[in-house]
PDB file of C-alpha atoms in Angstrom:
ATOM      1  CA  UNK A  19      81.080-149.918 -76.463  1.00 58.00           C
ATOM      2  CA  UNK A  20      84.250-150.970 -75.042  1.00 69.00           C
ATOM      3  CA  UNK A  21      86.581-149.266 -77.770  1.00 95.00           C
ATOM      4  CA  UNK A  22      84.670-146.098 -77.284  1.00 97.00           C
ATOM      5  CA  UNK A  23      85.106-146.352 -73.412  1.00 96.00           C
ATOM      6  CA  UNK A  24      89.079-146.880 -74.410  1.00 97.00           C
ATOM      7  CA  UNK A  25      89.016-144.217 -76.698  1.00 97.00           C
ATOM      8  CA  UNK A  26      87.581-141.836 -73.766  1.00 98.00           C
ATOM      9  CA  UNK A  27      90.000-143.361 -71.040  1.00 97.00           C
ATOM     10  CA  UNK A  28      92.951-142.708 -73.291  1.00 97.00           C
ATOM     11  CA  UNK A  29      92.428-138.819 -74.812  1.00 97.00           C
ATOM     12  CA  UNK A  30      94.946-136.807 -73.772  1.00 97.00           C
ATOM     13  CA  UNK A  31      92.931-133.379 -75.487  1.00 97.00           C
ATOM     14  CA  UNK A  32      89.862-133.940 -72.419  1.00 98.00           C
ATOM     15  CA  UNK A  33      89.807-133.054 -68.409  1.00 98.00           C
ATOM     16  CA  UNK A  34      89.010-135.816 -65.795  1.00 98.00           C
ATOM     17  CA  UNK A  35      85.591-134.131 -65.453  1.00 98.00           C
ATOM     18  CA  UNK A  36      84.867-134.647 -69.065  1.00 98.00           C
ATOM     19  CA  UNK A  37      85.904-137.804 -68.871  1.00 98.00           C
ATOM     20  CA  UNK A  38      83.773-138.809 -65.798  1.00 98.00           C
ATOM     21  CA  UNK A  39      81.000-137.518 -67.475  1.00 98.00           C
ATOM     22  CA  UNK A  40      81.275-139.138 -70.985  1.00 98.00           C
ATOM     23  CA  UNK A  41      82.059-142.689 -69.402  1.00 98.00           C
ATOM     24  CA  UNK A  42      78.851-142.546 -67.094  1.00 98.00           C
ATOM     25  CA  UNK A  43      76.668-141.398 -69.756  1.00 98.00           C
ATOM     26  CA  UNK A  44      77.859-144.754 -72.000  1.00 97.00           C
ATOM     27  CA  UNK A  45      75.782-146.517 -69.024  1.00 97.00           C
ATOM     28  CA  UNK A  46      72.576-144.808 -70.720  1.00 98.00           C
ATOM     29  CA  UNK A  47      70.978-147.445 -72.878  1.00 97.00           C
ATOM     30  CA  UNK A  48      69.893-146.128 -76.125  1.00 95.00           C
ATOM     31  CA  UNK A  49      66.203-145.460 -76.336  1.00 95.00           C
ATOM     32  CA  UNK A  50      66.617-143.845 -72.310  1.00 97.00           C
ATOM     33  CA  UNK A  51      67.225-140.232 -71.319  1.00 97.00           C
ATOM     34  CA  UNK A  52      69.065-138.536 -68.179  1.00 98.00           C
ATOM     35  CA  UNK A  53      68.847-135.633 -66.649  1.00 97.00           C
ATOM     36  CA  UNK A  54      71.757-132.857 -66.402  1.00 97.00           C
ATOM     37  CA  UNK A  55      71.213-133.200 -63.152  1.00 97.00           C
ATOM     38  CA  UNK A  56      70.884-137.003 -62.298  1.00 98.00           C
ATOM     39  CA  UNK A  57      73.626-137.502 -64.446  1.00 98.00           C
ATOM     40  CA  UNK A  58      75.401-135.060 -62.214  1.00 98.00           C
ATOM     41  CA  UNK A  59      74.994-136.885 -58.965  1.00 98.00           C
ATOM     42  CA  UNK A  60      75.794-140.247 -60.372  1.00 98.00           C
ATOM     43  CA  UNK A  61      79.382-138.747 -60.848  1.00 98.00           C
ATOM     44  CA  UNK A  62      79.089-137.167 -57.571  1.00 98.00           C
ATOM     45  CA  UNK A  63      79.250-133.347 -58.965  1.00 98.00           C
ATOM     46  CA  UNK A  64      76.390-130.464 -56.912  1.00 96.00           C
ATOM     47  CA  UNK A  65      76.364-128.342 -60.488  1.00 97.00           C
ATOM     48  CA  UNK A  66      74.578-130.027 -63.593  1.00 96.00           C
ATOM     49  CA  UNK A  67      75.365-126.671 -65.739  1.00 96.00           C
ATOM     50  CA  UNK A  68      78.682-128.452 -65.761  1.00 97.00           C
ATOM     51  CA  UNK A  69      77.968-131.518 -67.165  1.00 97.00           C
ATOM     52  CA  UNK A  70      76.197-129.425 -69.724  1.00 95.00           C
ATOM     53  CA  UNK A  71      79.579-127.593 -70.370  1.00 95.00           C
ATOM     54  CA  UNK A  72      81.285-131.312 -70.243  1.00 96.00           C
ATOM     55  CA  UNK A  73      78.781-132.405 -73.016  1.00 96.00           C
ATOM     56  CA  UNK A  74      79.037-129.309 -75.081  1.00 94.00           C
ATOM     57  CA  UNK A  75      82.869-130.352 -75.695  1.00 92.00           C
ATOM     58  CA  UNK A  76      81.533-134.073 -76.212  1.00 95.00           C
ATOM     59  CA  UNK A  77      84.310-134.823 -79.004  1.00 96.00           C
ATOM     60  CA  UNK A  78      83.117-138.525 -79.071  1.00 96.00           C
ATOM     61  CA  UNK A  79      79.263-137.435 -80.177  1.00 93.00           C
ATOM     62  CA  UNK A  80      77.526-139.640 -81.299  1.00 92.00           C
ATOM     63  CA  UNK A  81      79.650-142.448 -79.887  1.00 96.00           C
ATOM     64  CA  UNK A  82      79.010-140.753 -76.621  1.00 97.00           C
ATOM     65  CA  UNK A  83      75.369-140.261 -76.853  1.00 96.00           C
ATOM     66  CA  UNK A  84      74.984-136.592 -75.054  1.00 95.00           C
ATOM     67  CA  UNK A  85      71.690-136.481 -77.333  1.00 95.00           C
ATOM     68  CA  UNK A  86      70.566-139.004 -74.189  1.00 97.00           C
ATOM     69  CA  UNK A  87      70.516-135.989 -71.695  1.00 97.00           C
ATOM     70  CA  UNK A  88      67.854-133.693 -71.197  1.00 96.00           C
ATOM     71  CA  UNK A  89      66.236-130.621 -68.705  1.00 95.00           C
ATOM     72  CA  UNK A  90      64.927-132.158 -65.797  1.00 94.00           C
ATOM     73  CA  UNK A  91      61.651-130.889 -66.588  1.00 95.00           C
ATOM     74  CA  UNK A  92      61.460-133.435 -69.333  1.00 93.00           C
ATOM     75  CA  UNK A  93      61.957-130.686 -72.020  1.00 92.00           C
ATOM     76  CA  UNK A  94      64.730-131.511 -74.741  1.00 91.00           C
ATOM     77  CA  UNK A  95      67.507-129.113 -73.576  1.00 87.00           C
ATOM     78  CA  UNK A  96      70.526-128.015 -75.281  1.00 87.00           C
ATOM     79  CA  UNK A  97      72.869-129.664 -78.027  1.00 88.00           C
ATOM     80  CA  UNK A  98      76.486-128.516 -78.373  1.00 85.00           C
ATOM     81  CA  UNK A  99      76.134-125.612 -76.817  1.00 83.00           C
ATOM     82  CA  UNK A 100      72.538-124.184 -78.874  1.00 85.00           C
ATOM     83  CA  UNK A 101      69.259-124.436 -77.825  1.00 86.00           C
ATOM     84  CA  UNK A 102      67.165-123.828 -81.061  1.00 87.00           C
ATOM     85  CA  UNK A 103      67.393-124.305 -84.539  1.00 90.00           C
ATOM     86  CA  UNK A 104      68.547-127.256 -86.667  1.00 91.00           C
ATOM     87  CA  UNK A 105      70.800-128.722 -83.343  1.00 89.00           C
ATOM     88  CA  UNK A 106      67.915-128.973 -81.350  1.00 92.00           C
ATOM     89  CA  UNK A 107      66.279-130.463 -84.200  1.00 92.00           C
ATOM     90  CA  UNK A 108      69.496-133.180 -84.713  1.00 92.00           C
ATOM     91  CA  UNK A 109      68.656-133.969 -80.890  1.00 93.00           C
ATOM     92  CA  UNK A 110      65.051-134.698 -81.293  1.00 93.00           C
ATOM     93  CA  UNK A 111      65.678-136.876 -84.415  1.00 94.00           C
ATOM     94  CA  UNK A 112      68.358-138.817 -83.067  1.00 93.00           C
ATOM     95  CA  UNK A 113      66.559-139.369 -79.708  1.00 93.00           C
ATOM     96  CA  UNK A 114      63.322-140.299 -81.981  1.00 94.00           C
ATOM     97  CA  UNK A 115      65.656-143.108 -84.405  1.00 95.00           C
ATOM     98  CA  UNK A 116      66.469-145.157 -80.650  1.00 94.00           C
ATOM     99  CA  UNK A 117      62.707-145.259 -79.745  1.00 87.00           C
TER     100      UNK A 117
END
């Protein structure tokens, strides 16, 4: 995980917000979820629709496991950027294969 935390540190192509959010979410053992919205606080932001935007940008995917994050209703949520169809299904499979 280290080179992948380098790799994030070091790109010059993401904001300081991305990059907030994609190093706290490598905390997130495989095989756990997140909320948008805990993972919000635990990088001190009020608005988890932006770590949504942060993850739908997620260059590093799936190095940077925003499959891990989900509605905090429990309900699978979005996956760059679409909420049905065959990314949704991507999610769900790669969320089932760390179980």
């Amino acid at each position: 995980m280290t080179d992948i935390r380098e790799k994030v540190i070091s790109c010059r192509e993401i904001t300081q917000f991305q990059k907030k959010v994609f190093l706290e979410l490598l905390k997130v053992p495989a095989g756990q979820t997140i909320s948008y919205g805990e993972l919000a606080r635990r990088i001190g932001c009020r608005c988890p629709q932006a770590v949504g935007q942060a993850l739908r940008k997620n260059p590093f995917a799936p190095d940077v496991p925003c499959h891990r994050v989900i509605r905090s209703n429990g309900k699978i949520g979005g996956y760059f950027g679409k909420t049905d169809g065959d990314m949704i299904e991507r999610k769900r499979k790669l969320l089932e294969s760390e179980q």
